[in-house]
Coordinates of C-alpha atoms in Angstrom, one line a residue:
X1 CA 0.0 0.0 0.0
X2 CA 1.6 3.5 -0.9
X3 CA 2.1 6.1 1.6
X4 CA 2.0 9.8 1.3
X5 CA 4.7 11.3 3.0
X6 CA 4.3 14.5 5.0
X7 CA 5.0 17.1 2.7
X8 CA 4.5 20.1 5.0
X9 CA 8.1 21.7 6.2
X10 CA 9.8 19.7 8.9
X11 CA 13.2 19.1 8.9
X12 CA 13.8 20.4 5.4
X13 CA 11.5 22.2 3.2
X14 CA 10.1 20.0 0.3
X15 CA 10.6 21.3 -3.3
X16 CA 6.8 22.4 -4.4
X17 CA 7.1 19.7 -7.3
X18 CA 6.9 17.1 -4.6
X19 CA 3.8 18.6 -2.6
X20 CA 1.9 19.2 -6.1
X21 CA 2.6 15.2 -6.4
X22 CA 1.3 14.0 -3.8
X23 CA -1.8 15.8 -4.1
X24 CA -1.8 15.0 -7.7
X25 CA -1.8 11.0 -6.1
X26 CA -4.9 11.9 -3.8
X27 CA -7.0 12.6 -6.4
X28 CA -10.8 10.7 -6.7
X29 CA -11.7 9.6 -9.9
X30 CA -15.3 9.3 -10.5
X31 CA -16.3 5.5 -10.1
X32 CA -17.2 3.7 -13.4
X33 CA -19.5 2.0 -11.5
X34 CA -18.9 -1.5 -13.0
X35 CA -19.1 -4.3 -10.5
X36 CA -16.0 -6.2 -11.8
X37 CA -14.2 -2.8 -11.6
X38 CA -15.4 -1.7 -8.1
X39 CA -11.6 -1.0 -6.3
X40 CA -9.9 -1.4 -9.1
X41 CA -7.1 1.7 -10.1
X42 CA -4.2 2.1 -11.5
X43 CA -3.1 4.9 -9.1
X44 CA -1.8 3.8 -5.6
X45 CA -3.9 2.6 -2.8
X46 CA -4.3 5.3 -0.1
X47 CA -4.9 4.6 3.3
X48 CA -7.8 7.1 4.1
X49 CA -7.2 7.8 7.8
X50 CA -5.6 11.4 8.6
X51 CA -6.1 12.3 4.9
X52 CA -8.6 14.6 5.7
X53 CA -6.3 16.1 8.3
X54 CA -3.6 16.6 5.9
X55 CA -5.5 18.1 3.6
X56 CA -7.0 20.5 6.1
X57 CA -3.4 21.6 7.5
X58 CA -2.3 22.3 3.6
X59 CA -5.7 24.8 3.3
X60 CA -4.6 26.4 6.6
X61 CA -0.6 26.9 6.2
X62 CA 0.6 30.4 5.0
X63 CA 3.5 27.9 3.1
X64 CA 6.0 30.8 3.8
X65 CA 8.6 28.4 2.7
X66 CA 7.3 29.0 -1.2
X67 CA 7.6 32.4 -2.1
X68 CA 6.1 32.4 -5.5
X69 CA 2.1 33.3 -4.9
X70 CA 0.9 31.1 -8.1
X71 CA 2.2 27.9 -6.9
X72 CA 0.6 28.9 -3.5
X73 CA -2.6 29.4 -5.0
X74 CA -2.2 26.2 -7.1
X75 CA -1.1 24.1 -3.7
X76 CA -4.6 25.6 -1.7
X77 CA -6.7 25.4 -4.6
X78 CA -5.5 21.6 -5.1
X79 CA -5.8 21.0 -1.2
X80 CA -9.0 22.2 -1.4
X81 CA -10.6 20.0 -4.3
X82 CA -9.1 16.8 -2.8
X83 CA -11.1 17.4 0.4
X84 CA -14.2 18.0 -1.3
X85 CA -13.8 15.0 -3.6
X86 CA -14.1 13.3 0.2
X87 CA -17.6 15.2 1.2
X88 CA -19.8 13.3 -0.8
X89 CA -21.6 13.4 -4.2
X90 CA -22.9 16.8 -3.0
X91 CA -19.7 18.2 -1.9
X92 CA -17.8 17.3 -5.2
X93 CA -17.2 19.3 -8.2
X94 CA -18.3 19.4 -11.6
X95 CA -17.4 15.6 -12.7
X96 CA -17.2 13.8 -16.0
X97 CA -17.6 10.2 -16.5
X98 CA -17.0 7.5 -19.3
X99 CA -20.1 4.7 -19.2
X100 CA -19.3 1.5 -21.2
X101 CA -22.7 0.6 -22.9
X102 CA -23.4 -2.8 -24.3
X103 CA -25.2 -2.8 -28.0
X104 CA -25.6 -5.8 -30.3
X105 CA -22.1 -5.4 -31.7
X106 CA -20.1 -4.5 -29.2
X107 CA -20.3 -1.6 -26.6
X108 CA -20.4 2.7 -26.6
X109 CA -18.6 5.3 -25.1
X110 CA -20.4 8.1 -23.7
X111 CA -19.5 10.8 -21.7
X112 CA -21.0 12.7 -19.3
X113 CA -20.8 15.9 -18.0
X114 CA -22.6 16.7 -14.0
X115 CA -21.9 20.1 -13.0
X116 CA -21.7 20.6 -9.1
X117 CA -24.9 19.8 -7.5
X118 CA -26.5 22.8 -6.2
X119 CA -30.0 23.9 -4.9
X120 CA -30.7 20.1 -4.9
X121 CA -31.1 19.8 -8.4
X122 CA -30.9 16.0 -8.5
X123 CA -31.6 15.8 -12.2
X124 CA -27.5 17.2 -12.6
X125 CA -26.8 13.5 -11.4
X126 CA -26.5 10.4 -13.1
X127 CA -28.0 7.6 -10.5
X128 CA -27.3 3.8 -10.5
X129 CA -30.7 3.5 -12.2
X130 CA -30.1 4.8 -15.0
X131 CA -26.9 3.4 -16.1
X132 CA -28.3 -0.2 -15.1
X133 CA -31.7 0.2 -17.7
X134 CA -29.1 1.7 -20.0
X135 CA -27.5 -1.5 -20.0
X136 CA -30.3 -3.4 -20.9
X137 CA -31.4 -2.0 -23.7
X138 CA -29.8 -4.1 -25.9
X139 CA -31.5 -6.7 -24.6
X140 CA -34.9 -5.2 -25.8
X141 CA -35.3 -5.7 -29.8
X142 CA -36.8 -2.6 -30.8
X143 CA -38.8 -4.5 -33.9
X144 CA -40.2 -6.6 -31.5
X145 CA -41.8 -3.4 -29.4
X146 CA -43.4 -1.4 -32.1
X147 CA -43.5 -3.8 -35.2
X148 CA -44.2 -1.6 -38.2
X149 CA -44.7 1.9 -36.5
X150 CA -42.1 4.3 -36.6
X151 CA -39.8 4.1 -33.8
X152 CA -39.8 7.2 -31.9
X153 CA -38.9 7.1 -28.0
X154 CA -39.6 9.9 -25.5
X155 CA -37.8 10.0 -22.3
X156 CA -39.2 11.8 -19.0
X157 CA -36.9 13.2 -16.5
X158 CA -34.0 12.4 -18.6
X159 CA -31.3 14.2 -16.2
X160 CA -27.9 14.3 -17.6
X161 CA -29.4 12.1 -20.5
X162 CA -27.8 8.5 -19.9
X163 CA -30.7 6.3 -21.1
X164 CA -31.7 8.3 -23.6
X165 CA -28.4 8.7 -25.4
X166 CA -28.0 4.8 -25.3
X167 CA -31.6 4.4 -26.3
X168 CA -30.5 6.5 -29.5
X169 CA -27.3 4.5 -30.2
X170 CA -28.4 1.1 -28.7
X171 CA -31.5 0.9 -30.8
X172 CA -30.3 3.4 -34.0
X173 CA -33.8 5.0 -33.3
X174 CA -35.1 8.7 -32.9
X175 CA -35.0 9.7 -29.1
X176 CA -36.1 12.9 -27.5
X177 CA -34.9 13.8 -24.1
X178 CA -36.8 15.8 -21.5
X179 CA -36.1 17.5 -18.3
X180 CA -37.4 20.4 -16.6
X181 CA -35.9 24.4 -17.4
X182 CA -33.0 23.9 -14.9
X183 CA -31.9 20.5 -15.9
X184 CA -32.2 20.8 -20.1
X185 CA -29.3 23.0 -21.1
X186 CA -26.6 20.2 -18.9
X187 CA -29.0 17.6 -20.7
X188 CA -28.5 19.5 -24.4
X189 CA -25.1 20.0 -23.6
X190 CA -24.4 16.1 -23.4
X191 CA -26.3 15.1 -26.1
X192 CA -24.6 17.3 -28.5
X193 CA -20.9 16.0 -26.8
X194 CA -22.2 12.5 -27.8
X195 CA -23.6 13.2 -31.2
X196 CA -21.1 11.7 -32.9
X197 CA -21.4 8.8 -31.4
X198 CA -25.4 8.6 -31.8
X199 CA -24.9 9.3 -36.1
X200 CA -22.4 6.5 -36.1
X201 CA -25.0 4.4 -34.6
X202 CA -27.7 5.5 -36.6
X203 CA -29.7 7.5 -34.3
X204 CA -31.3 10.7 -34.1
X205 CA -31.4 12.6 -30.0
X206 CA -32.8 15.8 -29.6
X207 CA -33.8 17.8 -26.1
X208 CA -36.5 19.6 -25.0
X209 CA -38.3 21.5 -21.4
X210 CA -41.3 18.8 -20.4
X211 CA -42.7 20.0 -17.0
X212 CA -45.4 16.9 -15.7
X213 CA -47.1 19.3 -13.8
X214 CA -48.2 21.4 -17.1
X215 CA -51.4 19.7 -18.6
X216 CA -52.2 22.5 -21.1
X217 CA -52.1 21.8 -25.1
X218 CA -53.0 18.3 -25.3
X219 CA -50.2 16.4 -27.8
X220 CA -51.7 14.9 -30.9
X221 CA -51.4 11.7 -32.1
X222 CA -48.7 12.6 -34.3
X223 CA -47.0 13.9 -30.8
X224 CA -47.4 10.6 -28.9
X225 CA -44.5 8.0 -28.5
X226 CA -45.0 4.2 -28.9
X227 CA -42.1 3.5 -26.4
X228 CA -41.3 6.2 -23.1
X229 CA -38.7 5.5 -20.9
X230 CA -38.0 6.8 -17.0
X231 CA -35.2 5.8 -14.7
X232 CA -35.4 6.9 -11.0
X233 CA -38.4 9.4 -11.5
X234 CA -39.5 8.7 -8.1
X235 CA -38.2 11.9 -5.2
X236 CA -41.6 13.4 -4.0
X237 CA -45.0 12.6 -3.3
X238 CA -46.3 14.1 -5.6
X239 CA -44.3 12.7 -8.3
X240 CA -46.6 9.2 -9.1
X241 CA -49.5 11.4 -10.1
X242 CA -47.5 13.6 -12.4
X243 CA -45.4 10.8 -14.1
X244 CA -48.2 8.7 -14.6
X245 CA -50.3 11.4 -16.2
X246 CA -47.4 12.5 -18.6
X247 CA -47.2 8.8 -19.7
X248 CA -50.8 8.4 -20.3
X249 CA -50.5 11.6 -22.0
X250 CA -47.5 10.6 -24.2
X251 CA -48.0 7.0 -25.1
X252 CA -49.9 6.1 -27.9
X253 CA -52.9 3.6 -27.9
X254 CA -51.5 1.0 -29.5
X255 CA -51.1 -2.4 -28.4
X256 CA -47.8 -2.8 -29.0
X257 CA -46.7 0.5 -27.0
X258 CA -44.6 -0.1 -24.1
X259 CA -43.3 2.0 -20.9
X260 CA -40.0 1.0 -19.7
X261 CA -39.1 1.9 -16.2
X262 CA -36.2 1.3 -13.5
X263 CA -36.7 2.5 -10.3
X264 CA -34.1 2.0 -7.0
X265 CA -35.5 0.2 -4.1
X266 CA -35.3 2.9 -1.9
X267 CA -36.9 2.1 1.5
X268 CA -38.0 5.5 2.0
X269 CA -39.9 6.0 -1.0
X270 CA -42.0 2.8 -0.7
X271 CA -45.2 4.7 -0.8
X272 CA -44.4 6.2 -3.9
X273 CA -43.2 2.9 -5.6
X274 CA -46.7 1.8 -4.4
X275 CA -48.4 4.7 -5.9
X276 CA -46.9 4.9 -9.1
X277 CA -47.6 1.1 -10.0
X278 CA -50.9 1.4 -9.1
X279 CA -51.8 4.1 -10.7
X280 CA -50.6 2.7 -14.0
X281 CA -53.2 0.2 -13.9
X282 CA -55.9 2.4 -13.0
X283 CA -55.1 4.2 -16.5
X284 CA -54.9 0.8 -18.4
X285 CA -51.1 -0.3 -18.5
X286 CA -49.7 -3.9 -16.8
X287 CA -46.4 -5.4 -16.0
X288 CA -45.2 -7.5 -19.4
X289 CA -41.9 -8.3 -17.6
X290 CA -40.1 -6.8 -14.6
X291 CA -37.4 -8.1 -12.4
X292 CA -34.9 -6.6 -10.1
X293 CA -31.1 -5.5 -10.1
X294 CA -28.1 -5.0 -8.8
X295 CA -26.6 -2.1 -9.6
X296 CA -23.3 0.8 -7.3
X297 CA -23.8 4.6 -7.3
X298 CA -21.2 7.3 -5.3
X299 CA -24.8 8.4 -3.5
X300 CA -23.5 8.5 -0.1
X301 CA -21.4 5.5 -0.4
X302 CA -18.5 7.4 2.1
X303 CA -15.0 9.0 1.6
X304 CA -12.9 8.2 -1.2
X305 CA -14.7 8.0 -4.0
X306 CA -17.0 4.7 -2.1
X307 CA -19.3 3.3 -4.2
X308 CA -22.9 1.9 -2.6
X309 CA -24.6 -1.1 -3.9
X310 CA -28.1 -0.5 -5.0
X311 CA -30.7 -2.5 -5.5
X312 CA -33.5 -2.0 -8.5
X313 CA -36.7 -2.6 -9.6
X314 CA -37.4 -2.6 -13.7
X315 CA -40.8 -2.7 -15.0
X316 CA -41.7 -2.9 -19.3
X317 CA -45.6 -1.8 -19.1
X318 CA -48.2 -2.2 -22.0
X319 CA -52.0 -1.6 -22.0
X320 CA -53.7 -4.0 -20.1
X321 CA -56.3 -4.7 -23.0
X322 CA -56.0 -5.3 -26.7
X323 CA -58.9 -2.9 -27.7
X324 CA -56.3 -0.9 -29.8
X325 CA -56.3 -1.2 -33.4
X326 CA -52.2 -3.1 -34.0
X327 CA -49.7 -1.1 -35.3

């Protein structure tokens, strides 16, 4: 296990190369959150205890042994990122992370951007959920879900647009990606890093502001979605009533229309697991297939960069009855 050596002055002042260095080496990458990966690195193991300390006593020194103010500024500002990367999701900074996506060929690379979580905008995240339904697409012919009809997706509460890129690339389909005012222009932003990937792939993403709660200008039929897709739109009470109206809004009435959904099995939102399932079969949709998942998010998982397993519920929904004319 590699050691950081006290770099502060002691017996002889250390040349600022060797301090940058060492902070350099207590650097956090964001997880990949891949299970087979989970403590895997190719930087050196750090043993957490009195890192914190350290860190803290670097932020407090003058360093009057270094004379040059830019390198003093660099050493602080450095100090001060490494203890933040060690506060939590919500204490980090703006992140960007690779996620390896399986298709039927091979696998994607896309990158995503989450600015620092402020003003709990959760929607700047991407959760556990996401990347796991992400994953299965591939597992999901798209022919086989909306035989003949053209195959246009709608995502709610896309977030920093994870499912919905994959969904684009994965299935070579048209996508459209939706998130409230706050979230959209992080959401846009990622779509258009990842474009090039999508056009490879044959797919078409675009963005857009969907607010649940607005109920005014019906769409047409020409401006509902044989397949919509949700991962972890679950955070409020009031959230099962306004999902499951935007779905029964958005998805056409045709048999062969599905609603794909991954939710975490979060024991203090129960009730609004409970809620949301039922209400989708008071509007006419049931469970075609479902199962649950194992999936690792940095949500509170702890200093150093620790991941926490999470486990999730998926759910593919149709309409209960075949009173729909078939595709």
């Amino acid at each position: 296990m590699a050691t950081v050596a006290n770099t502060l002055p002691g017996n002889g002042a250390p040349l600022h190369e060797s301090l940058l260095k060492a902070l350099d080496i207590l650097a956090i990458e964001p997880p990949s959150w891949e299970a087979d990966s989970h403590g895997k690195s190719d930087q050196p193991r750090i043993h957490p205890d009195g890192v914190a300390k350290y860190l803290t006593s670097i932020i407090a020194s003058k360093i009057l042994w270094i004379h040059d103010d830019v390198v003093k500024e660099q050493i602080w500002e450095k100090a001060s990122t490494r203890l933040s990367e060690r506060s939590g999701r919500t204490g980090m900074p703006a992140v960007s992370r690779t996620f390896r996506i399986p298709t039927q060929s091979g696998n994607v690379g896309i990158v995503l951007h989450e600015p620092s979580l402020t003003a709990d905008n959760l929607g700047l995240k991407t959760w556990a959920s996401s990347y796991l339904l992400a994953k299965r697409l591939h597992m999901l012919e798209l022919s086989e879900l909306t035989p003949g009809k053209e195959r246009r997706v709608l995502e709610l509460g896309s977030g920093t647009g994870l499912v919905g890129i994959a969904a684009a690339a994965v299935w070579g389909t048209n996508v459209h990606l939706t998130d409230l005012p706050e979230i959209e222009p992080n959401l846009t932003s990622n779509v258009q890093a990842n474009q090039d990937i999508i056009l490879k792939e044959g797919g078409v993403a675009t963005t857009g502001v969907l607010d649940w709660a607005d109920t005014t200008n019906p769409p047409s039929e020409e401006d509902r979605y044989p397949i919509i897709l949700a991962a972890d739109p679950l955070y409020s009470p009031e959230h099962p009533a306004l999902l499951v109206q935007t779905i029964e809004r958005y998805l056409l009435r045709y048999a062969e229309a599905r609603v794909m959904v991954e939710l975490p099995l979060r024991e203090a939102y129960a009730p609004e697991i409970a809620d949301f399932k039922q209400r989708m079969h008071d509007i006419g949709l049931e469970i075609s297939a479902k199962g649950e998942e194992v999936g690792y998010d940095d949500w509170g998982g702890g200093n150093d960069g620790g991941l926490k397993e999470v486990r999730c519920w998926w759910g593919v929904w149709a309409w209960k009855h075949q009173q729909f004319k078939p595709c």
